[in-house]
Coordinates of C-alpha atoms in Angstrom, one line a residue:
X1 CA 55.3 30.3 247.2
X2 CA 52.9 31.9 249.6
X3 CA 53.9 31.6 253.3
X4 CA 51.3 29.4 255.0
X5 CA 51.3 31.9 257.8
X6 CA 49.6 34.4 255.5
X7 CA 46.6 32.2 255.0
X8 CA 43.7 32.6 257.5
X9 CA 43.0 29.4 259.5
X10 CA 39.9 30.0 261.6
X11 CA 38.5 27.8 264.3
X12 CA 34.7 28.3 264.0
X13 CA 32.4 27.4 266.9
X14 CA 28.8 26.9 265.9
X15 CA 26.0 27.8 268.4
X16 CA 24.0 24.6 269.0
X17 CA 20.5 25.8 268.0
X18 CA 18.8 25.2 264.6
X19 CA 18.4 28.8 263.6
X20 CA 22.2 29.4 264.2
X21 CA 23.4 26.1 262.6
X22 CA 22.1 26.9 259.1
X23 CA 23.7 30.3 258.5
X24 CA 26.9 29.2 260.3
X25 CA 27.4 26.2 258.0
X26 CA 26.7 28.5 255.0
X27 CA 29.3 31.0 256.3
X28 CA 31.8 28.2 256.6
X29 CA 31.4 27.2 253.0
X30 CA 31.5 30.9 251.8
X31 CA 34.8 31.6 253.7
X32 CA 36.4 28.3 252.5
X33 CA 35.5 29.2 248.9
X34 CA 37.4 32.5 249.6
X35 CA 40.6 30.6 250.6
X36 CA 40.1 30.2 254.4
X37 CA 41.0 27.0 256.2
X38 CA 38.1 26.4 258.6
X39 CA 38.1 24.0 261.5
X40 CA 34.4 23.7 262.3
X41 CA 33.6 22.8 265.9
X42 CA 30.1 21.3 266.3
X43 CA 28.6 19.9 269.5
X44 CA 28.2 16.1 269.6
X45 CA 24.5 16.6 270.2
X46 CA 23.9 18.6 267.1
X47 CA 26.1 16.4 265.1
X48 CA 24.1 13.4 266.1
X49 CA 20.8 15.0 265.4
X50 CA 21.7 16.2 261.8
X51 CA 23.6 13.0 260.9
X52 CA 21.6 10.2 262.4
X53 CA 19.6 9.9 259.2
X54 CA 22.7 9.3 257.0
X55 CA 25.4 8.3 259.5
X56 CA 28.0 10.8 258.4
X57 CA 31.3 11.3 260.2
X58 CA 32.0 14.6 258.6
X59 CA 29.1 16.8 257.3
X60 CA 31.4 18.7 255.0
X61 CA 32.7 15.7 253.1
X62 CA 31.1 16.8 249.8
X63 CA 32.8 20.2 249.8
X64 CA 36.1 18.7 250.9
X65 CA 35.9 16.6 247.8
X66 CA 35.6 19.8 245.8
X67 CA 38.9 21.1 247.3
X68 CA 37.7 23.3 250.1
X69 CA 39.8 23.1 253.2
X70 CA 37.2 22.5 255.9
X71 CA 38.1 20.4 258.8
X72 CA 35.5 19.0 261.3
X73 CA 35.4 18.0 264.9
X74 CA 32.8 17.6 267.6
X75 CA 32.9 18.4 271.3
X76 CA 30.6 17.9 274.3
X77 CA 28.3 20.7 275.3
X78 CA 28.7 19.5 278.9
X79 CA 25.5 17.3 278.9
X80 CA 24.9 13.6 278.1
X81 CA 24.1 12.9 274.4
X82 CA 20.6 11.6 275.3
X83 CA 19.7 14.6 277.5
X84 CA 16.6 16.3 276.2
X85 CA 17.8 19.9 275.6
X86 CA 14.4 21.1 274.4
X87 CA 12.5 19.8 277.5
X88 CA 15.2 21.1 279.9
X89 CA 16.0 24.4 278.2
X90 CA 17.4 26.2 281.3
X91 CA 19.8 23.4 282.1
X92 CA 21.0 23.4 278.5
X93 CA 21.5 27.1 278.5
X94 CA 23.3 26.9 281.8
X95 CA 25.7 24.4 280.3
X96 CA 26.4 26.8 277.5
X97 CA 27.0 29.6 280.0
X98 CA 29.2 27.7 282.5
X99 CA 30.7 24.5 281.0
X100 CA 30.9 24.6 277.2
X101 CA 33.9 27.0 277.0
X102 CA 36.1 24.4 278.7
X103 CA 35.4 21.9 276.0
X104 CA 36.0 24.4 273.3
X105 CA 39.3 25.5 274.9
X106 CA 40.4 21.9 275.2
X107 CA 39.8 21.4 271.5
X108 CA 41.4 24.6 270.5
X109 CA 44.6 23.7 272.5
X110 CA 44.7 20.3 270.8
X111 CA 44.5 21.9 267.4
X112 CA 47.1 24.5 268.1
X113 CA 49.6 22.1 269.8
X114 CA 49.4 19.7 266.8
X115 CA 51.4 22.3 264.8
X116 CA 49.1 21.8 261.8
X117 CA 49.5 23.8 258.6
X118 CA 48.4 26.5 258.2
X119 CA 48.6 27.5 261.8
X120 CA 45.5 28.8 263.5
X121 CA 45.2 32.6 263.6
X122 CA 41.5 33.3 263.9
X123 CA 38.6 32.4 266.1
X124 CA 35.1 32.8 264.6
X125 CA 32.2 32.3 267.0
X126 CA 28.5 33.1 267.4
X127 CA 27.9 36.4 269.1
X128 CA 25.7 34.7 271.7
X129 CA 28.7 32.8 273.2
X130 CA 30.0 34.3 276.4
X131 CA 33.7 33.2 276.1
X132 CA 35.3 33.7 272.6
X133 CA 36.8 37.1 273.3
X134 CA 38.5 35.8 276.3
X135 CA 39.8 32.7 274.5
X136 CA 41.0 34.7 271.5
X137 CA 42.9 37.1 273.8
X138 CA 44.4 34.3 275.8
X139 CA 45.8 32.5 272.7
X140 CA 46.7 35.5 270.6
X141 CA 44.0 35.0 267.9
X142 CA 41.9 37.4 265.9
X143 CA 38.3 37.3 267.2
X144 CA 35.6 37.4 264.6
X145 CA 32.0 37.5 266.0
X146 CA 29.2 36.1 263.8
X147 CA 25.8 37.6 264.4
X148 CA 23.1 35.5 262.7
X149 CA 20.2 38.1 263.2
X150 CA 19.5 41.6 262.2
X151 CA 21.6 44.7 262.9
X152 CA 18.7 46.2 264.7
X153 CA 18.5 43.4 267.2
X154 CA 22.3 43.5 267.6
X155 CA 22.4 47.2 268.4
X156 CA 19.6 47.0 270.9
X157 CA 21.5 44.3 272.8
X158 CA 24.7 46.2 272.4
X159 CA 23.2 49.3 273.9
X160 CA 21.4 47.5 276.7
X161 CA 22.9 50.0 279.2
X162 CA 20.9 52.8 277.6
X163 CA 17.7 50.9 278.0
X164 CA 18.5 50.4 281.7
X165 CA 19.4 54.1 282.1
X166 CA 16.1 55.2 280.5
X167 CA 13.8 52.8 282.4
X168 CA 13.0 50.4 279.5
X169 CA 14.8 47.4 281.0
X170 CA 15.5 46.0 284.4
X171 CA 12.9 48.2 286.1
X172 CA 9.8 47.0 288.0
X173 CA 7.9 49.9 286.5
X174 CA 9.1 50.0 282.9
X175 CA 8.6 53.1 280.7
X176 CA 6.2 52.7 277.8
X177 CA 7.6 55.8 276.0
X178 CA 9.0 55.3 272.5
X179 CA 12.7 54.5 272.5
X180 CA 14.5 57.0 270.4
X181 CA 18.0 57.3 272.0
X182 CA 19.8 54.2 270.6
X183 CA 22.4 55.2 267.9
X184 CA 21.1 54.4 264.4
X185 CA 17.5 53.6 265.5
X186 CA 15.1 56.4 264.8
X187 CA 12.4 55.0 267.2
X188 CA 11.1 51.7 268.4
X189 CA 8.2 50.8 270.7
X190 CA 8.8 48.8 273.9
X191 CA 6.4 46.1 272.5
X192 CA 8.8 45.6 269.6
X193 CA 11.8 44.9 271.7
X194 CA 13.1 41.3 271.9
X195 CA 11.0 39.2 274.3
X196 CA 13.8 38.9 276.9
X197 CA 13.8 42.7 277.2
X198 CA 10.1 42.9 277.7
X199 CA 10.2 40.6 280.8
X200 CA 10.1 41.9 284.3
X201 CA 12.3 39.1 285.7
X202 CA 15.8 39.9 284.3
X203 CA 17.7 37.2 286.4
X204 CA 17.0 34.2 284.1
X205 CA 19.8 32.1 282.6
X206 CA 19.0 33.7 279.2
X207 CA 19.4 37.2 280.6
X208 CA 22.8 36.1 282.0
X209 CA 23.9 34.8 278.6
X210 CA 22.8 38.0 276.8
X211 CA 24.6 40.3 279.4
X212 CA 27.8 38.3 279.3
X213 CA 27.8 37.7 275.5
X214 CA 27.4 41.4 274.7
X215 CA 30.1 42.3 277.2
X216 CA 32.4 39.8 275.5
X217 CA 31.5 40.9 271.9
X218 CA 32.9 44.3 272.6
X219 CA 36.4 42.8 272.3
X220 CA 35.7 41.4 268.8
X221 CA 38.2 42.5 266.1
X222 CA 35.4 42.1 263.5
X223 CA 31.7 41.5 263.5
X224 CA 30.0 39.7 260.6
X225 CA 26.3 40.2 260.3
X226 CA 23.8 38.2 258.3
X227 CA 21.9 41.2 257.0
X228 CA 22.1 43.7 254.1
X229 CA 23.4 47.2 254.2
X230 CA 20.5 48.6 252.1
X231 CA 17.9 47.1 254.5
X232 CA 19.3 48.6 257.7
X233 CA 21.5 51.5 256.5
X234 CA 21.2 53.9 259.5
X235 CA 21.6 51.2 262.1
X236 CA 24.6 49.6 260.4
X237 CA 26.3 53.0 259.8
X238 CA 26.0 53.8 263.5
X239 CA 27.4 50.5 264.5
X240 CA 30.4 50.9 262.1
X241 CA 31.3 54.1 264.1
X242 CA 32.0 51.8 267.1
X243 CA 33.1 48.5 265.6
X244 CA 34.4 46.9 262.4
X245 CA 30.9 45.7 261.5
X246 CA 30.3 44.0 258.1
X247 CA 26.9 43.3 256.7
X248 CA 27.5 40.2 254.5
X249 CA 24.0 38.7 254.1
X250 CA 22.0 36.9 253.1
X251 CA 24.4 34.1 253.9
X252 CA 22.8 31.5 251.7
X253 CA 24.4 28.4 250.1
X254 CA 25.8 28.7 246.6
X255 CA 22.5 27.4 245.2
X256 CA 19.6 28.7 247.3
X257 CA 17.5 25.5 247.2
X258 CA 20.5 23.1 247.3
X259 CA 23.2 22.4 249.8
X260 CA 25.4 19.4 250.1
X261 CA 25.6 19.5 253.9
X262 CA 23.0 18.2 256.3
X263 CA 21.7 21.2 258.3
X264 CA 18.3 20.0 259.7
X265 CA 18.1 18.7 263.2
X266 CA 14.9 16.8 262.4
X267 CA 13.7 14.5 259.6
X268 CA 12.2 16.5 256.8
X269 CA 8.8 15.5 255.3
X270 CA 8.6 16.0 251.5
X271 CA 5.5 18.2 250.8
X272 CA 6.1 18.4 247.0
X273 CA 3.5 15.9 245.9
X274 CA 0.7 17.5 247.9
X275 CA 1.8 21.0 246.8
X276 CA 1.8 20.0 243.2
X277 CA -2.0 19.3 243.5
X278 CA -2.8 22.8 244.7
X279 CA -3.6 25.9 242.6
X280 CA -1.0 28.7 242.1
X281 CA -0.4 30.9 245.1
X282 CA -3.2 29.5 247.2
X283 CA -1.4 27.7 250.1
X284 CA -0.3 29.0 253.5
X285 CA 2.5 27.4 255.3
X286 CA 3.1 27.3 259.1
X287 CA 4.5 25.3 262.0
X288 CA 1.5 23.1 262.9
X289 CA 1.9 23.0 266.7
X290 CA 0.2 23.7 268.9
X291 CA -3.2 22.6 267.4
X292 CA -6.6 22.4 269.0
X293 CA -8.1 19.0 269.8
X294 CA -9.6 17.3 266.7
X295 CA -8.2 20.0 264.5
X296 CA -6.6 17.5 262.1
X297 CA -9.7 15.4 261.6
X298 CA -11.9 18.5 261.1
X299 CA -9.6 19.9 258.4
X300 CA -8.9 16.6 256.6
X301 CA -8.5 17.2 252.9
X302 CA -8.1 21.0 253.2
X303 CA -4.5 21.1 254.3
X304 CA -1.4 19.1 255.1
X305 CA -0.1 18.8 258.7
X306 CA 3.4 17.6 259.2
X307 CA 6.0 17.8 262.0
X308 CA 8.9 19.2 259.9
X309 CA 9.8 20.0 256.3
X310 CA 12.4 21.6 254.1
X311 CA 11.1 25.2 254.3
X312 CA 13.0 26.5 251.3
X313 CA 11.6 23.7 249.2
X314 CA 8.1 24.7 250.3
X315 CA 8.6 28.5 249.9
X316 CA 9.9 28.1 246.3
X317 CA 6.8 26.1 245.2
X318 CA 4.4 28.0 242.9
X319 CA 1.4 26.9 245.0
X320 CA 2.5 29.0 248.0
X321 CA 0.7 32.4 248.2
X322 CA 1.6 33.5 251.8
X323 CA 3.6 32.5 254.8
X324 CA 2.3 32.5 258.4
X325 CA 5.6 32.8 260.3
X326 CA 7.0 33.2 263.8
X327 CA 9.4 35.8 262.2
X328 CA 12.7 34.0 262.7
X329 CA 15.3 35.8 260.7
X330 CA 16.2 32.8 258.6
X331 CA 12.5 32.4 257.7
X332 CA 12.2 36.1 256.8
X333 CA 15.3 36.0 254.5
X334 CA 14.1 32.9 252.8
X335 CA 10.6 34.3 252.3
X336 CA 12.0 37.5 250.8
X337 CA 14.2 35.5 248.4
X338 CA 11.1 33.5 247.3
X339 CA 8.9 36.7 247.2
X340 CA 6.3 35.2 249.6
X341 CA 4.4 37.9 251.7
X342 CA 4.4 37.3 255.4
X343 CA 1.7 37.1 258.0
X344 CA 3.5 37.7 261.3
X345 CA 2.9 35.8 264.5
X346 CA 6.1 36.3 266.7
X347 CA 6.5 34.1 269.7
X348 CA 10.0 34.7 271.3
X349 CA 13.4 36.4 271.3
X350 CA 14.2 38.5 268.2
X351 CA 10.9 37.7 266.5
X352 CA 9.0 40.7 267.8
X353 CA 11.7 43.1 266.6
X354 CA 11.9 41.3 263.2
X355 CA 8.1 41.7 262.9
X356 CA 8.6 45.5 263.3
X357 CA 11.0 45.5 260.3
X358 CA 8.7 43.4 258.2
X359 CA 5.5 45.2 258.9
X360 CA 6.5 48.8 259.7
X361 CA 9.7 49.4 257.8
X362 CA 9.7 47.2 254.7
X363 CA 5.9 46.7 254.4
X364 CA 6.3 43.2 253.1
X365 CA 3.9 41.6 255.5
X366 CA 1.0 42.0 257.9
X367 CA 0.8 41.7 261.7
X368 CA -1.6 38.9 263.0
X369 CA -1.8 40.0 266.6
X370 CA 0.1 41.5 269.6
X371 CA 0.1 38.6 272.1
X372 CA -3.7 39.0 272.4
X373 CA -6.4 36.4 271.8
X374 CA -7.5 36.4 268.2
X375 CA -10.7 35.0 266.6
X376 CA -11.0 32.8 263.5
X377 CA -12.8 35.7 261.8
X378 CA -9.8 38.0 262.3
X379 CA -7.4 35.3 261.0
X380 CA -9.6 34.9 257.9
X381 CA -9.6 38.7 257.4
X382 CA -5.9 38.9 257.7
X383 CA -5.3 36.0 255.3
X384 CA -7.6 37.6 252.7
X385 CA -5.9 41.0 253.2
X386 CA -2.4 39.4 252.6
X387 CA -3.3 37.1 249.7
X388 CA -6.0 38.7 247.6
X389 CA -6.9 42.1 246.0
X390 CA -5.1 45.4 246.0
X391 CA -3.5 45.0 249.3
X392 CA -2.0 41.7 248.2
X393 CA -0.5 43.4 245.1
X394 CA 1.1 46.0 247.4
X395 CA 2.8 43.4 249.5
X396 CA 4.0 41.5 246.5
X397 CA 5.4 44.6 244.8
X398 CA 7.1 45.6 248.0
X399 CA 8.7 42.2 248.5
X400 CA 9.9 42.2 244.9
X401 CA 11.8 45.4 245.6
X402 CA 13.4 43.9 248.8
X403 CA 14.3 40.7 246.9
X404 CA 16.1 42.9 244.3
X405 CA 18.1 44.5 247.2
X406 CA 19.2 41.0 248.3
X407 CA 20.2 40.0 244.8
X408 CA 22.1 43.2 244.2
X409 CA 23.9 42.9 247.5
X410 CA 25.4 39.5 246.9
X411 CA 26.4 39.9 243.2
X412 CA 29.8 41.1 242.2
X413 CA 30.2 44.7 243.2
X414 CA 27.2 44.5 245.6
X415 CA 27.4 45.8 249.1
X416 CA 27.5 42.4 250.8
X417 CA 30.1 41.1 248.4
X418 CA 32.3 44.1 248.8
X419 CA 31.9 44.0 252.6
X420 CA 32.9 40.4 252.6
X421 CA 35.9 41.0 250.4
X422 CA 37.0 44.0 252.5
X423 CA 36.8 41.9 255.6
X424 CA 38.7 39.0 254.0
X425 CA 41.4 41.4 252.7
X426 CA 41.9 42.8 256.2
X427 CA 42.1 39.3 257.8
X428 CA 44.6 38.2 255.1
X429 CA 46.7 41.3 255.9
X430 CA 46.7 40.6 259.6
X431 CA 47.2 36.9 259.2
X432 CA 50.3 37.6 257.1
X433 CA 51.9 39.2 260.2
X434 CA 53.2 36.8 262.8
X435 CA 50.6 37.0 265.6
X436 CA 51.9 37.6 269.1
X437 CA 52.3 34.8 271.6
X438 CA 49.5 34.4 274.2
X439 CA 51.5 36.0 276.9
X440 CA 52.0 39.2 274.8
X441 CA 48.4 40.2 274.9
X442 CA 48.6 43.9 275.2
X443 CA 50.8 44.4 272.2
X444 CA 48.5 42.2 270.1
X445 CA 45.5 44.4 270.8
X446 CA 47.4 47.6 269.8
X447 CA 48.8 46.0 266.6
X448 CA 45.4 44.8 265.4
X449 CA 43.8 48.2 266.0
X450 CA 46.4 50.0 264.0
X451 CA 46.4 47.5 261.2
X452 CA 42.6 47.6 260.8
X453 CA 42.6 51.4 260.6
X454 CA 45.5 51.4 258.1
X455 CA 43.7 48.9 255.9
X456 CA 40.4 50.9 256.0
X457 CA 42.3 54.1 255.3
X458 CA 43.9 52.5 252.2

């Protein structure tokens, strides 16, 4: 009989934003299928938003019925349930920075003191949290950081001190020279940095979160990244010199267009009937807001305007010929999988950096504009360039090749599958050892470092 102590039991804390919820839920299912016990901690607010349509107590009930050991609990994020987090963004971020960790620690203690089987030996948390490294060290747990974005974005944040040193961040007169000193990044222009790093005011709550989170993530025993080794080889190789960094993407559900867990925070409008009436590869999809006054009435019959939809359902439809996107990483991965070329219109955060990968590196899409005003004639020209003629064929051929990389990475023997198996094997090895007690922190750090090296060295 296998000692229950040898089985990994991870408390997994989900970051309470839509773009993080989806890959984190998919990671939970993937790890549970590999034998992990997962206790998934969601915020009460996110739980309410994604379950109010079906009144579920446990979003993983279907997979639990299939034998996966996924346990579920919710905690407060420090704000009242009916507080509008979108409208009061800074207050919400402030709660995540200053208050949320106390609620997570309370839940963690409750779980650990209940003497459940198997005992908790891992903490998995989003890399944007500011506290998991400290909690893991305090309670003698392995700390696994989950990065939901690209390796390029991770390494830029991770080397923020180099940007400061070279005058590309935190300076009133920022340098416009090309950035070519970050390990694993040949070069990147300042305008392709994440939006927070392009700002002159670096004292905002979001800047505080980034600074604290990437200080905390340095203590992670492992970093899992929702990217593909073949897409970012130099960047990932450089990161692996410094950290146990595993590219395991794309973290999709077992069936791309089907998941038996509610993940959307808003009600999804079914576009299928309208799309069925359109010709092959003629439709463009985009977030409809903000729209000019009278836009809906003037375009009646020529398009469909909805508040929210199942994006994967739309992208897989044969009528879709292109995707006008803000360049969120989930959207890019889904578009690649569906082989839909991208017209890029980044707005915030990592989207400018993702656009650089899509347009300059992988050549699977086209840039719409660089924060400048754009005319309807330019939009029309870019759409035609993306969807018709020789240029369209070039985009489609390029995205087919990238799609093949994704397929190869997640099949048996592929890079993402092997990286995931290597990570899991290491965790099983370490979980089989009796982890130190919380007060024996220094010896735990040394033991983990030696064990990881020994495993990697064979």
